[in-house]
Short mmCIF file of N, CA, C and O in Angstrom, two decimals:
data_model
loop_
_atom_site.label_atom_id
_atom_site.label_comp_id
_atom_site.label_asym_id
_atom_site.label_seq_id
_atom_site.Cartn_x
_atom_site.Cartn_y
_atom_site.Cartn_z
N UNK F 24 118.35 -84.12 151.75
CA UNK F 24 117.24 -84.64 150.99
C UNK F 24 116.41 -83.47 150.46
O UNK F 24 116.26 -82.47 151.15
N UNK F 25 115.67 -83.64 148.72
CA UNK F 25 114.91 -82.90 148.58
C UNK F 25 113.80 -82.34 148.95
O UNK F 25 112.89 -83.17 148.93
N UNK F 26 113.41 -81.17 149.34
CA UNK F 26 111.76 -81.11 149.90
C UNK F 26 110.94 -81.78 148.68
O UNK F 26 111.28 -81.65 147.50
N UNK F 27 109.87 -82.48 149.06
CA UNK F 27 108.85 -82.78 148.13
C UNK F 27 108.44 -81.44 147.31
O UNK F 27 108.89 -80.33 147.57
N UNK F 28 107.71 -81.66 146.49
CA UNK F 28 107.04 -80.58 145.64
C UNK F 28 105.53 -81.20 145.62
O UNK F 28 105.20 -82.25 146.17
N UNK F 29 104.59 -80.24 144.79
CA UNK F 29 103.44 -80.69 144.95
C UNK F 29 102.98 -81.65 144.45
O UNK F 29 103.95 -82.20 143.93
N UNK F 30 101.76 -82.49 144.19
CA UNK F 30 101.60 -83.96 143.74
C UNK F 30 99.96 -83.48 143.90
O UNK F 30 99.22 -82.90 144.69
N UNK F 31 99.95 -84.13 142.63
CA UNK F 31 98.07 -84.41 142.65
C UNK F 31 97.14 -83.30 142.22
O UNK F 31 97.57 -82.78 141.19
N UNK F 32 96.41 -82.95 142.50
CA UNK F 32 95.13 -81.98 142.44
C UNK F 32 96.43 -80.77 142.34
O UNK F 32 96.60 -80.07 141.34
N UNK F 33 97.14 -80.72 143.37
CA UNK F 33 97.70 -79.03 143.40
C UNK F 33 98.97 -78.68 142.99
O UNK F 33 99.56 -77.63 143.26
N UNK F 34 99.49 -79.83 142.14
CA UNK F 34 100.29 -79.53 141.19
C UNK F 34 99.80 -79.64 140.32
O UNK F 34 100.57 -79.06 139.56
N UNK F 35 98.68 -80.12 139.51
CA UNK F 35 97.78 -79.80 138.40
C UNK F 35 97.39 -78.21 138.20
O UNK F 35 97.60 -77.40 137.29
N UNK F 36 96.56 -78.14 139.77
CA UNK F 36 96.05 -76.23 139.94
C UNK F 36 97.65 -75.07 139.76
O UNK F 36 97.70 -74.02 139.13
N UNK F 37 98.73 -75.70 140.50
CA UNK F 37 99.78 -74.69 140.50
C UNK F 37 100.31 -74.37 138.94
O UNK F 37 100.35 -73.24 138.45
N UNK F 38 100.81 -75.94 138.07
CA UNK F 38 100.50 -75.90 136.89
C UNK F 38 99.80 -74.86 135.74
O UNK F 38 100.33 -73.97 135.08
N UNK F 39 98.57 -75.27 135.77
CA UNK F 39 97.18 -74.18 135.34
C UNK F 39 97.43 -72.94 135.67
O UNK F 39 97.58 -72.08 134.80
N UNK F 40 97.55 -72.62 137.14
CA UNK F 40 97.36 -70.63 137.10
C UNK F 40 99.28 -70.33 136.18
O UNK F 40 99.33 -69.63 135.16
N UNK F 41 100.57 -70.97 136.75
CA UNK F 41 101.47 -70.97 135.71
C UNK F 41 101.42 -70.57 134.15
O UNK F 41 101.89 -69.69 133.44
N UNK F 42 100.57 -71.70 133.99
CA UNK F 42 100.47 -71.48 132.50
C UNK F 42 99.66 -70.64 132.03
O UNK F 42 99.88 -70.28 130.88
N UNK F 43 98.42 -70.03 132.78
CA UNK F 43 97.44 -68.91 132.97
C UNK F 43 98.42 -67.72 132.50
O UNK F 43 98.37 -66.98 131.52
N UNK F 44 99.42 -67.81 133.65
CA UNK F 44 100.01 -66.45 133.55
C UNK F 44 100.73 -66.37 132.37
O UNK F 44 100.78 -65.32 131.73
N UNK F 45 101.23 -67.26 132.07
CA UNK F 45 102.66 -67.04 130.98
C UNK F 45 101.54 -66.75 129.54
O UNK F 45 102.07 -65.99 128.73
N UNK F 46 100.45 -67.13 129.23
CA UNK F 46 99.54 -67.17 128.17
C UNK F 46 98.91 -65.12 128.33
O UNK F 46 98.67 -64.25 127.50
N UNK F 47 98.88 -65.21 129.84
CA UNK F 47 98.58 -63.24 130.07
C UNK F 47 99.54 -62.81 129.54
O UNK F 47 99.38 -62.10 128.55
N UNK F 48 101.04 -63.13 130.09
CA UNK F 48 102.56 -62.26 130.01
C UNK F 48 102.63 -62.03 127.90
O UNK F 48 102.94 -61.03 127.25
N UNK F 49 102.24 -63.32 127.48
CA UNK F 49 102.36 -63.35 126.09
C UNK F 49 101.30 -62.85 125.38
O UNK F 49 101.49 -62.97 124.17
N UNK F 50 99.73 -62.08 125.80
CA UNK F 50 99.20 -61.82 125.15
C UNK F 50 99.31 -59.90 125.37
O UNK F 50 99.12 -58.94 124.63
N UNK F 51 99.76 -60.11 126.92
CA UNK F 51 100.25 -58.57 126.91
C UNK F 51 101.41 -57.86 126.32
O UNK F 51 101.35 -56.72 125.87
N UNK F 52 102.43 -58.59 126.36
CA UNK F 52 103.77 -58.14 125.28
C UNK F 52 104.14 -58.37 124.16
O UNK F 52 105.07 -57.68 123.73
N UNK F 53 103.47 -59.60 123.17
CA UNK F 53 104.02 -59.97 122.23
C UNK F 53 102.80 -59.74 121.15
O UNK F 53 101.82 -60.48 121.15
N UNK F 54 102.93 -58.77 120.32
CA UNK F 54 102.29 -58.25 119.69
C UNK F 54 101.82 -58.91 118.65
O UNK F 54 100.83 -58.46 118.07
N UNK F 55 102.64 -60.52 118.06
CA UNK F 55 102.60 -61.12 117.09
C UNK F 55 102.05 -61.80 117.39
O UNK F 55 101.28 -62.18 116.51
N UNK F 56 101.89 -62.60 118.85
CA UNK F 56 101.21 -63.45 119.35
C UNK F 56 99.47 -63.29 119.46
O UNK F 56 98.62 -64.15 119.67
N UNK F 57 99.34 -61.74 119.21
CA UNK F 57 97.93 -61.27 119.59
C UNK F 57 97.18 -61.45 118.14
O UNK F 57 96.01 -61.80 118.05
N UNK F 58 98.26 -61.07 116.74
CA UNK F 58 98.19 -61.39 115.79
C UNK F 58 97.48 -62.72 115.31
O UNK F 58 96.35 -63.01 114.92
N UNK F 59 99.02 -63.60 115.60
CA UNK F 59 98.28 -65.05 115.28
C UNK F 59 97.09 -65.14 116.33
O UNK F 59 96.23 -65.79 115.74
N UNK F 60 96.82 -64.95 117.07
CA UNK F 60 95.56 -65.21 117.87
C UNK F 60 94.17 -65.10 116.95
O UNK F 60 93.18 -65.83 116.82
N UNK F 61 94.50 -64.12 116.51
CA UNK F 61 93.33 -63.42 115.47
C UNK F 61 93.40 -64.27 114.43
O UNK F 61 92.32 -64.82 114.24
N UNK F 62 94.31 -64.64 113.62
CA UNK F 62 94.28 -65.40 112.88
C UNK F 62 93.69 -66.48 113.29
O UNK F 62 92.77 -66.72 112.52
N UNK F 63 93.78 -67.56 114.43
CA UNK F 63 93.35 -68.66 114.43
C UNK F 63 92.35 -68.75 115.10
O UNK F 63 91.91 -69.82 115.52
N UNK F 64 91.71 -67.41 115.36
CA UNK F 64 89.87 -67.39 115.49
C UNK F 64 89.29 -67.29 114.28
O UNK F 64 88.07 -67.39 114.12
N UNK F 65 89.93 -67.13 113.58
CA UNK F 65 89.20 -66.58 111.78
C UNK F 65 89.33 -68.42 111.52
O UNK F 65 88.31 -69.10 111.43
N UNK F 66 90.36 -68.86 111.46
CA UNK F 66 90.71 -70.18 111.25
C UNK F 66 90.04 -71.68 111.50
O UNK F 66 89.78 -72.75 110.95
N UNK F 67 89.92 -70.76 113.06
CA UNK F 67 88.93 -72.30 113.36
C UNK F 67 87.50 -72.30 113.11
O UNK F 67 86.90 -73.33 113.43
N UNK F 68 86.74 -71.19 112.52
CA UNK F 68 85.57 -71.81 112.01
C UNK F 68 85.96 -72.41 110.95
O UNK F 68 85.95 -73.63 110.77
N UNK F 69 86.44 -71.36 109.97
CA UNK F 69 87.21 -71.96 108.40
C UNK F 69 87.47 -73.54 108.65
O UNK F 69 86.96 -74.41 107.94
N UNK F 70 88.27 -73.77 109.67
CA UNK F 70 88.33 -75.02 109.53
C UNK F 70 87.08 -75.87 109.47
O UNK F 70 86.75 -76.54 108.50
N UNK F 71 86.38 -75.76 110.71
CA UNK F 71 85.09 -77.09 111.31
C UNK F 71 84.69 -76.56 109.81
O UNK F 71 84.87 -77.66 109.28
N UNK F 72 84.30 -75.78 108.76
CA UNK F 72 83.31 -75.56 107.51
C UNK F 72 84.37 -75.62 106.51
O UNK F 72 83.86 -75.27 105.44
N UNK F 73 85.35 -75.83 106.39
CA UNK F 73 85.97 -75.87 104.76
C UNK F 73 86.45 -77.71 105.06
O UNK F 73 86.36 -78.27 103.97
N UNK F 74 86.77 -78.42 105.85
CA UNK F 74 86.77 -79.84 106.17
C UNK F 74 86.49 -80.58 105.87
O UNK F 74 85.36 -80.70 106.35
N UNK F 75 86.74 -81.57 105.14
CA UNK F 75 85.37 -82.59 104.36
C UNK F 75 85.43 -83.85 105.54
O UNK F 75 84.61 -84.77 105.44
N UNK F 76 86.34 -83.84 106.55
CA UNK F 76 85.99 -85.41 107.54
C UNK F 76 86.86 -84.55 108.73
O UNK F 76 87.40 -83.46 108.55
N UNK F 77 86.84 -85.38 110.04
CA UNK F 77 87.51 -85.36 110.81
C UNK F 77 88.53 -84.80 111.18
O UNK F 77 88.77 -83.90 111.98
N UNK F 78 89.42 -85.71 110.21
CA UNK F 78 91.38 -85.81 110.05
C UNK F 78 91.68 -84.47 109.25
O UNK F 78 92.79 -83.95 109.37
N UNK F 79 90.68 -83.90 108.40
CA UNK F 79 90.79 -82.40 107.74
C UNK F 79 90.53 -81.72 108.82
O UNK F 79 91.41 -81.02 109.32
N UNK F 80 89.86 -81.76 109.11
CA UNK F 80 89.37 -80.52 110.28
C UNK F 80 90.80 -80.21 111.14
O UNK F 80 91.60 -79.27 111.20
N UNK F 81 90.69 -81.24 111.63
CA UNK F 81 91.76 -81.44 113.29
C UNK F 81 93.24 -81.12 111.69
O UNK F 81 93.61 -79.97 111.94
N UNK F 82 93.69 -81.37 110.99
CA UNK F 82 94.68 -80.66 110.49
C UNK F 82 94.43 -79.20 110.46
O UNK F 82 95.12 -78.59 111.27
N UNK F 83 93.76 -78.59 109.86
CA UNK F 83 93.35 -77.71 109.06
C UNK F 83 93.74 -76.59 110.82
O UNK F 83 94.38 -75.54 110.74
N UNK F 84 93.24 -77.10 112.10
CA UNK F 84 92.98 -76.49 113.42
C UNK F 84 94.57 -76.45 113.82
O UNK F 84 95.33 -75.49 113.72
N UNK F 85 94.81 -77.69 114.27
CA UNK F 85 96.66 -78.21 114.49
C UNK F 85 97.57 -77.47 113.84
O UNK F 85 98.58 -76.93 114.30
N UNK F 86 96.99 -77.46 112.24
CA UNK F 86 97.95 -76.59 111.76
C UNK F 86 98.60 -75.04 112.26
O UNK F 86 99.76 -74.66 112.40
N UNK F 87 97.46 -74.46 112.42
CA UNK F 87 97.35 -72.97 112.67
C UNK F 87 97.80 -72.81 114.54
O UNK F 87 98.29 -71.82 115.07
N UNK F 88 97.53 -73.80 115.05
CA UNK F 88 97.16 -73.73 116.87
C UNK F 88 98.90 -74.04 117.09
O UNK F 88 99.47 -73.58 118.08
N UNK F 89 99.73 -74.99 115.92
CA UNK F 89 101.43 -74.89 115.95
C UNK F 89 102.02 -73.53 115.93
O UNK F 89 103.24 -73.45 115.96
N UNK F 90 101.48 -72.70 115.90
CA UNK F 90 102.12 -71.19 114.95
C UNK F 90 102.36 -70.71 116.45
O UNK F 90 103.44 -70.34 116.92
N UNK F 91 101.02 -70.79 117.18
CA UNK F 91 100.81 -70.10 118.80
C UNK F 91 101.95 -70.98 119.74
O UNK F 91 102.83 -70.46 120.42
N UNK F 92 101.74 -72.24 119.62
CA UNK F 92 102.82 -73.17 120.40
C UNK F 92 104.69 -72.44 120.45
O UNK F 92 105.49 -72.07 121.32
N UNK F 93 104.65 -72.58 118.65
CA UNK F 93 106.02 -71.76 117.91
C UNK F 93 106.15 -70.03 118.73
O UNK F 93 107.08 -69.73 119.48
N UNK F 94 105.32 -69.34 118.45
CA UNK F 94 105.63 -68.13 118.77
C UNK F 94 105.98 -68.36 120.57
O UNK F 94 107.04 -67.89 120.99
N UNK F 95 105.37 -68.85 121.20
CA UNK F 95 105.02 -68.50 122.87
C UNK F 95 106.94 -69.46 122.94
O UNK F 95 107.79 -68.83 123.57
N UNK F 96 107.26 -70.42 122.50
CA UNK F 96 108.47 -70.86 122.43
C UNK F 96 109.47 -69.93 121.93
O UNK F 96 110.61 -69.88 122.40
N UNK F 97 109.01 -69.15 120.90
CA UNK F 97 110.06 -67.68 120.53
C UNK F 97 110.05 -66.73 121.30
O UNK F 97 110.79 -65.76 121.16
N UNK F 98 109.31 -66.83 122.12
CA UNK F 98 109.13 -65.33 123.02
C UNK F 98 109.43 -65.57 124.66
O UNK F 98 109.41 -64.75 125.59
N UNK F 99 109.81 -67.36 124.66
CA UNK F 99 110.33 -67.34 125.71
C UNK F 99 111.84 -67.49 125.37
O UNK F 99 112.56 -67.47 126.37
N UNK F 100 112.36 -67.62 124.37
CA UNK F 100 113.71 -67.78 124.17
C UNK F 100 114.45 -66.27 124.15
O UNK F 100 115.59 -65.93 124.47
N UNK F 101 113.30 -65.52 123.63
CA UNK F 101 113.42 -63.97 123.64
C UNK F 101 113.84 -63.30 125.09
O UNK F 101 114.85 -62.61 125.22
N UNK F 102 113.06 -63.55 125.98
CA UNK F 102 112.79 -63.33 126.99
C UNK F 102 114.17 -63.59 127.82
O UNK F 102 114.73 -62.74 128.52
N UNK F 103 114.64 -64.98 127.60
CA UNK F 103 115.71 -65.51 128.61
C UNK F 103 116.89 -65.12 127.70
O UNK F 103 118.01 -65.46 128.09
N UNK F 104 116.79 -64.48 126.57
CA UNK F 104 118.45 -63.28 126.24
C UNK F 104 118.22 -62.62 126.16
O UNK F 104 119.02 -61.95 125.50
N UNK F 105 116.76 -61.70 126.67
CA UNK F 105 117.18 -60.14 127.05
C UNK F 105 117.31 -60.21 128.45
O UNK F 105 117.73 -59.23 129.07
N UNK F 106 116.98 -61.31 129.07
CA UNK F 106 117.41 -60.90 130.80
C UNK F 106 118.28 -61.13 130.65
O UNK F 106 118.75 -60.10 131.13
N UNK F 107 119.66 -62.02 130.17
CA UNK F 107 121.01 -62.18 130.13
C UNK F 107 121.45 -60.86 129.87
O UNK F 107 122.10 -60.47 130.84
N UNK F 108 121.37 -59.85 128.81
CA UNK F 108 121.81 -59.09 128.62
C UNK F 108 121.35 -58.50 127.60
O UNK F 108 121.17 -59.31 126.69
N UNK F 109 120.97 -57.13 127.22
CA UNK F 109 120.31 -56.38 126.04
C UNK F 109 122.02 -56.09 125.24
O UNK F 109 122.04 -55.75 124.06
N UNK F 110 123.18 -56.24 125.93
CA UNK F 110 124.17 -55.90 124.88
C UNK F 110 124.20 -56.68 123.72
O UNK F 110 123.94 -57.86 123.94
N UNK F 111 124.48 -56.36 122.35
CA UNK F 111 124.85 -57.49 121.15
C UNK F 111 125.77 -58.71 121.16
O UNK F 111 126.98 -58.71 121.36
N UNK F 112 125.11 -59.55 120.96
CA UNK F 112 126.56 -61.10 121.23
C UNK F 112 125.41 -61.94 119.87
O UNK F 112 124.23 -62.29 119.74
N UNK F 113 126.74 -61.93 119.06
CA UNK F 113 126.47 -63.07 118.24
C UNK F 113 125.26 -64.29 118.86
O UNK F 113 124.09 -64.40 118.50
N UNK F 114 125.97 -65.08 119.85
CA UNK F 114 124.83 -66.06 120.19
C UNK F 114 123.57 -65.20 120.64
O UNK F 114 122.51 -65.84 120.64
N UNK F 115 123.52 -64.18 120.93
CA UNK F 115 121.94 -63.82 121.49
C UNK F 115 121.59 -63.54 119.93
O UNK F 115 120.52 -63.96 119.48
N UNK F 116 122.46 -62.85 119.16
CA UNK F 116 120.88 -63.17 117.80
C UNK F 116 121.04 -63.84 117.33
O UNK F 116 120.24 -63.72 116.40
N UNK F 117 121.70 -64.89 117.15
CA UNK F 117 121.31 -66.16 117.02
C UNK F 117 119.90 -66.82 117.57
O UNK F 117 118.85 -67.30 117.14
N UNK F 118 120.24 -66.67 118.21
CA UNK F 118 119.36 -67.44 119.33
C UNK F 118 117.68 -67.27 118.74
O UNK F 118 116.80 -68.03 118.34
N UNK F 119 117.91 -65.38 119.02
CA UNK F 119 116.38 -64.76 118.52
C UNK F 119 115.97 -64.63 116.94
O UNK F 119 114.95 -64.22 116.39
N UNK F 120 117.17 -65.14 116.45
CA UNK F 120 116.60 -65.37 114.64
C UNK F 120 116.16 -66.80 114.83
O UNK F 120 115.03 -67.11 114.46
N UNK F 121 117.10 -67.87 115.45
CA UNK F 121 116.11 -69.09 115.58
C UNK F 121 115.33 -69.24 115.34
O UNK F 121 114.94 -69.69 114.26
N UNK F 122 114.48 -68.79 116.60
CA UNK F 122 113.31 -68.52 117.48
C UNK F 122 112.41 -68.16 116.21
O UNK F 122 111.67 -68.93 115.60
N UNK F 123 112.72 -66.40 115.85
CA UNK F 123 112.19 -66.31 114.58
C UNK F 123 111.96 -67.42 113.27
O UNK F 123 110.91 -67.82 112.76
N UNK F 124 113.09 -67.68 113.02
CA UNK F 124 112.87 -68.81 111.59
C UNK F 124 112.15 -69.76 112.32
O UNK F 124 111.87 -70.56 111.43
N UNK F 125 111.75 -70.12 113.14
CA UNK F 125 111.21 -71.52 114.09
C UNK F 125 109.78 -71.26 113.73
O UNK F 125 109.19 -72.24 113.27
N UNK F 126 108.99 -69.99 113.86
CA UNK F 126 107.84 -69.40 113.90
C UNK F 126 107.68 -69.42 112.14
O UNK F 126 106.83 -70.15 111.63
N UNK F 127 108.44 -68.69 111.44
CA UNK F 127 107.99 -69.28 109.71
C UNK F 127 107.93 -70.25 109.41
O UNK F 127 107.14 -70.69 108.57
N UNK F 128 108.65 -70.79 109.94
CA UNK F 128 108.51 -72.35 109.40
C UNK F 128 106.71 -73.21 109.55
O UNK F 128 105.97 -73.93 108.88
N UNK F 129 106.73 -72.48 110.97
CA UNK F 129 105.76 -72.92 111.51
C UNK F 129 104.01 -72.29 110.64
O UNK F 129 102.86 -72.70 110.43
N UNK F 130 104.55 -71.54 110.49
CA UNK F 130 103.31 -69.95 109.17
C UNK F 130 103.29 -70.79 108.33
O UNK F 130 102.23 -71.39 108.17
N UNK F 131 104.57 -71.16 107.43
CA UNK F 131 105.06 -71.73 106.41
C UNK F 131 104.47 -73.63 106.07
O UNK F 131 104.07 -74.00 104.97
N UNK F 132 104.56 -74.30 106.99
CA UNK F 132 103.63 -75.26 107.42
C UNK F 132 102.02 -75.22 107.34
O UNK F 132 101.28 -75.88 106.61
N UNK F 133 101.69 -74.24 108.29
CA UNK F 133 100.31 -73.81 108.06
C UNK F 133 100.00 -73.92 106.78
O UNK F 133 99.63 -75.05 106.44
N UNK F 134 100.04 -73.05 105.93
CA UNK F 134 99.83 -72.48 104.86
C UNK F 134 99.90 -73.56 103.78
O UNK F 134 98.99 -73.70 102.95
N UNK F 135 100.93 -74.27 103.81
CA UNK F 135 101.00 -75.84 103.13
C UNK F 135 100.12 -76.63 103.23
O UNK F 135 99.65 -77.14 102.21
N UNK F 136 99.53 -77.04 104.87
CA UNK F 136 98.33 -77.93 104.92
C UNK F 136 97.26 -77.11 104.15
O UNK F 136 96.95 -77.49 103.02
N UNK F 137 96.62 -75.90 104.73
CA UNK F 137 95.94 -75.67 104.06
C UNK F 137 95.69 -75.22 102.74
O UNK F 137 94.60 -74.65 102.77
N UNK F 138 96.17 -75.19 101.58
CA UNK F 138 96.92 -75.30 100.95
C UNK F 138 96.46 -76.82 99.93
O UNK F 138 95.61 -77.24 99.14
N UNK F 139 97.63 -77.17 100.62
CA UNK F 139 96.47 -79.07 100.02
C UNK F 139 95.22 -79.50 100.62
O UNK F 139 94.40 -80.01 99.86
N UNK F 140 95.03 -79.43 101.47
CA UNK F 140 93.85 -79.66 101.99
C UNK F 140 92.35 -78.93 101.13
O UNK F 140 91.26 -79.42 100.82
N UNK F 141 92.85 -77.79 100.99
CA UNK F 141 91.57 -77.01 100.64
C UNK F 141 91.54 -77.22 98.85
O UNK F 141 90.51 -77.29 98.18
N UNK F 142 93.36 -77.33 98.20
CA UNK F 142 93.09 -77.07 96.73
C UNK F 142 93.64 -78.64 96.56
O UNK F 142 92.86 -79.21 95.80
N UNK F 143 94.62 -79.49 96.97
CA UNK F 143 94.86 -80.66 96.71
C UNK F 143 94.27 -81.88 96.41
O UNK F 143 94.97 -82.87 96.22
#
């Protein structure tokens, strides 16, 4: 039988410092990530003040806050094929151009909402 795992309050807290860390690990190594960071402090005032209702705003925010979601998902895919192996294999750059095109798309999105939003 399985041991239980945690439940309640302290799998919420174990959760939290988890995700604490992996948000440290990604602001200490991933240089792009520190990037968009900057970007979407410039962003989210822009947003709450270039907005004309609500549903603008919360796009205009969503939009830009996907890019951070995208990258921290590229940099863990990064992560789990350089511990496999730093040698060259087709599927590992694969993998990390994905990852990459996953993150433009995601820029690329951005830039669209706001975009219509602000000139549409």
């Amino acid at each position: 039988m399985a041991k239980p795992g945690k439940v309640g309050l302290s799998r919420v807290l174990s959760a939290s410092k988890y995700s604490y860390q992996g948000l440290r690990a990604q602001w200490h190594h991933e240089a792009a990530f520190r990037q968009e960071v900057c970007l979407f402090l410039i962003a989210l005032p822009l947003a709450l003040w270039l907005g004309d209702n609500g549903l603008e705003r919360a796009l205009l925010i969503f939009s830009v806050g996907m890019v951070l979601i995208v990258e921290t998902l590229n940099s863990s895919v990064e992560a789990v094929v350089d511990r496999i192996s730093h040698e060259h294999h087709e599927l590992s750059g694969r993998a990390k151009d994905l990852g990459s095109a996953a993150v433009m798309l995601a820029l690329i999105l951005a830039a669209v909402v706001w975009l219509v939003i602000l000139f549409g």
